[in-house]
Amino acid sequence: MSDPALGLTMLCLIVVVIMMGFPTAFTLMGLGMFFGYIAFYQPHQFFTDNKVFDLMVQRAYGAMTNDVLISIPLFVLMGYVMERGALVDKMFYSIQLAFRRVPASLAVATLIVCTFWGIASGLVGAVVVLMGVIAFNPMLRAGYDVKLASGVITAGGTLGILIPPSVMIIVYAAVAGQSVVKLYAAAMFPGFFLSFLYLIYIIGWAMINPKIAPTLPEALTRVPVPDWMRSFTAAYSRNVFVSLMSALLSPSRARAIKAATGPLGYPRLLGNLCIALVPTFLIVGTLAVTWWYVVIHQQATVEATVTGVQQLGIQLGPRAATLAEQGPPEGFYLWFGIACAFGAFILGRSFWRMDADRFEVLKLLTSSVMPLGILTVVVLAVILFGITTATESAGVGAAGAFLLAFQARTLDWKRTKEAVFLTAKTTAMVCWLFVGSALFSGVFAILGGQALVEQWVLSLNMTPVQFMILSQAIIFVLGWPLEWTEIIVIFVPIFLPLLKHFNIDPILWGTLVFVNLQAAFLSPPVAMSAFYLKGVSPPHVTLNQIFNGMMPYMLVIIICMVIMYLWPGMTLWLPNYLYGI
Amino acid sequence: MHGQSVLHTIDAISTWFGKAAAWLIIALMSVVCIEVIKRYLLNAPTAWIFDFDNMLYGTLFMLCGAYTLAQNAHVRGDFLYSSMRPRTQAGLDLVLYIVFFVPGIAALIYSGYVFAMESWSIGEHSTVTAEGPPVYQFKAMIPVAGVLVMLQGFAEIVRCVVCLRTGEWPSRLHDVAEIDVVEEQLAHSEYVDEEARKIAIERAKEIDEVARQRGMGGDLNT
């Protein structure tokens, strides 16, 4: 048998053997060893001198010193700590209250919690089970359509593997030799865009056909306003913000109120005022950071590159400035002004209408969603603005998750231990898989299998669109029986060298693969999330209803992929703006 | 049973090493954070930190390989596998452990030993930066991890044989699993009704198993 034929045999065998259910890392290792032994075989050599043994060790050492994979344990640790530290049911409750006037409010709250949760962790099963208990039964009791309710939980639960910081993106970056930060920036908009499309779909459907999501009964939407707050607003003004301000000036009436938790002194009034000001801080903070990054930060770097002494080893000649470094883009000031005006309008409206109910909702949101939100925003911003490397942001993020969990008093010794051990297992799983696949792909390339596949694809004379559709379709089908780890580590590398020929950006292609896998994980009858949901749902909900509920979301994902392909700017603008082309 | 105690002893060895190495992640996190403070706030970066981070990470995942195997946590293409009878599973696993697993890990031990020995004998230092830290102890992790994984693989082979004879998989040591988060979240929840909560906590493990088999092993297809 010729060498390339051996390579192809290897590729066919791997598909068969993986389906036999042996741990994939060792399957890859074994096949690599076997075919590598044949490839390196020399008749006069003693069998232990075969070079494949050295290749195995070199590849293992390569994985041990891989500077991309090193951020995996840190991000995984951050996810495990956050998922043990944050309180999902509190989050769900407060978000549901905040959206109580929106059509299908429970479904909307579910989706938002799933999106947030997706930022924190990438586990499909646990999210679906949790949301199944917390949200599915209330939705069914409120008379929601079974299909709507089950679809939103299963689709929301799989979002976690897409939204950064996700481990899948790091693994793809390591496989494709792309920068992690660029891929994070690229996956940012499509991830939230997909979640936004889901949202439009839910609200739109509920508005067209209100029967599928009846308005909730009064008892479920009543905000629990404490008694002191009622007497407090009665004493001053209906508007909580006005009352707080005037109480700070003349506290005598506030002191007279008997609150169950103690007297109303200055500290408590100030604390409540801070909560009332949280939206202001958030909006002003976001605008200020944007201004700082686009206008001030860039000028500093431009000057530094001009006046700095040329160091040895730096590429000589002028380096093309990234878009971000070329100063504020045209129209930035106009758009920034519009954003400021809009922010001011929102704030004014919220202060104007801040009655006791709204204030309580704000308080609940601040205590349940904000810590997680701030941590993720900080971690993502630090990565995206290129302030630190991905590894360093991951380390800081993990430490931040610990701090948050300690502050919320949800983390004890037992949970810390669990998070550490789970991190170790997940890291070992991914990285050993990487060792195996490194050996496998090395041997595959030596045998010439890769070249044969390339020649074959090129001989088909496909257009880039055809190639795109073919590659995505293959990955979609592979997503049915396999996990994302296997697809990214084994099958994606086969396509990667071909992208250049078709002039497809590996970042765009990779992001499409991430979105594609979402659809694969939602496709009946193999979608695991459906079975997780079935496990916690009441007996009258059938598996077929859950599958039917997932179908529309698959369509939404395909629409999302088409939009991403037709309009690559959505994916590529942010990475290109931040890091240059 | 005698075989069972041997299995659990080997499991315990792998788990002990794995759990000990797992704490390196806390060390890695602290080192990275300290370096961030030093580099960005104090403007005093450390040259050898890049190598050091890599060593912590590499040691972590290599030494946890056996622990992960002992917990059956290496990813499997379990789509068909999980719906097979235990005897069929054990038969397949037994053959594949001998054909695939043993040669690869043997290479890690044998060639890894030569690789580490050569590095050790010249007292090799990292070349990422000038005067990098020593790397021979890091390279020695390859044969060490190989021995641990091989030992655990031996236990897995014994498991397959036991399963082939009795038709049932021998037990594993109990350890934390991903699905446990359901219990932790629901145990303190205030807004979920008592009954649904209890049922979910009790059944979490079972749900996880059935979902992994895509309903094929259970009676969910109703």
Short mmCIF file of C-alpha atoms in Angstrom, two decimals, chain A residues 2 5 22 89 147 152 171 179 245 381 400 437 464 466 486 491 535 556 569:
data_model
loop_
_atom_site.label_atom_id
_atom_site.label_comp_id
_atom_site.label_asym_id
_atom_site.label_seq_id
_atom_site.Cartn_x
_atom_site.Cartn_y
_atom_site.Cartn_z
CA SER A 2 1.34 3.43 -0.87
CA ALA A 5 -3.35 5.41 0.70
CA PHE A 22 -12.68 4.25 23.26
CA ASP A 89 -32.37 31.32 40.69
CA LYS A 147 -42.59 24.10 22.37
CA VAL A 152 -35.72 28.52 24.67
CA VAL A 171 -8.74 25.08 21.34
CA SER A 179 -4.53 34.52 17.95
CA MET A 245 -31.97 63.13 48.12
CA ALA A 381 -12.44 44.29 28.00
CA GLY A 400 -11.69 37.87 40.26
CA SER A 437 -4.16 14.58 17.87
CA PRO A 464 -15.42 29.49 -2.39
CA GLN A 466 -19.47 25.83 -2.50
CA GLU A 486 -13.22 15.89 18.82
CA PHE A 491 -11.48 17.32 11.72
CA GLY A 535 -35.06 14.44 32.59
CA VAL A 556 -32.57 30.95 13.41
CA GLY A 569 -18.02 42.76 8.69
#
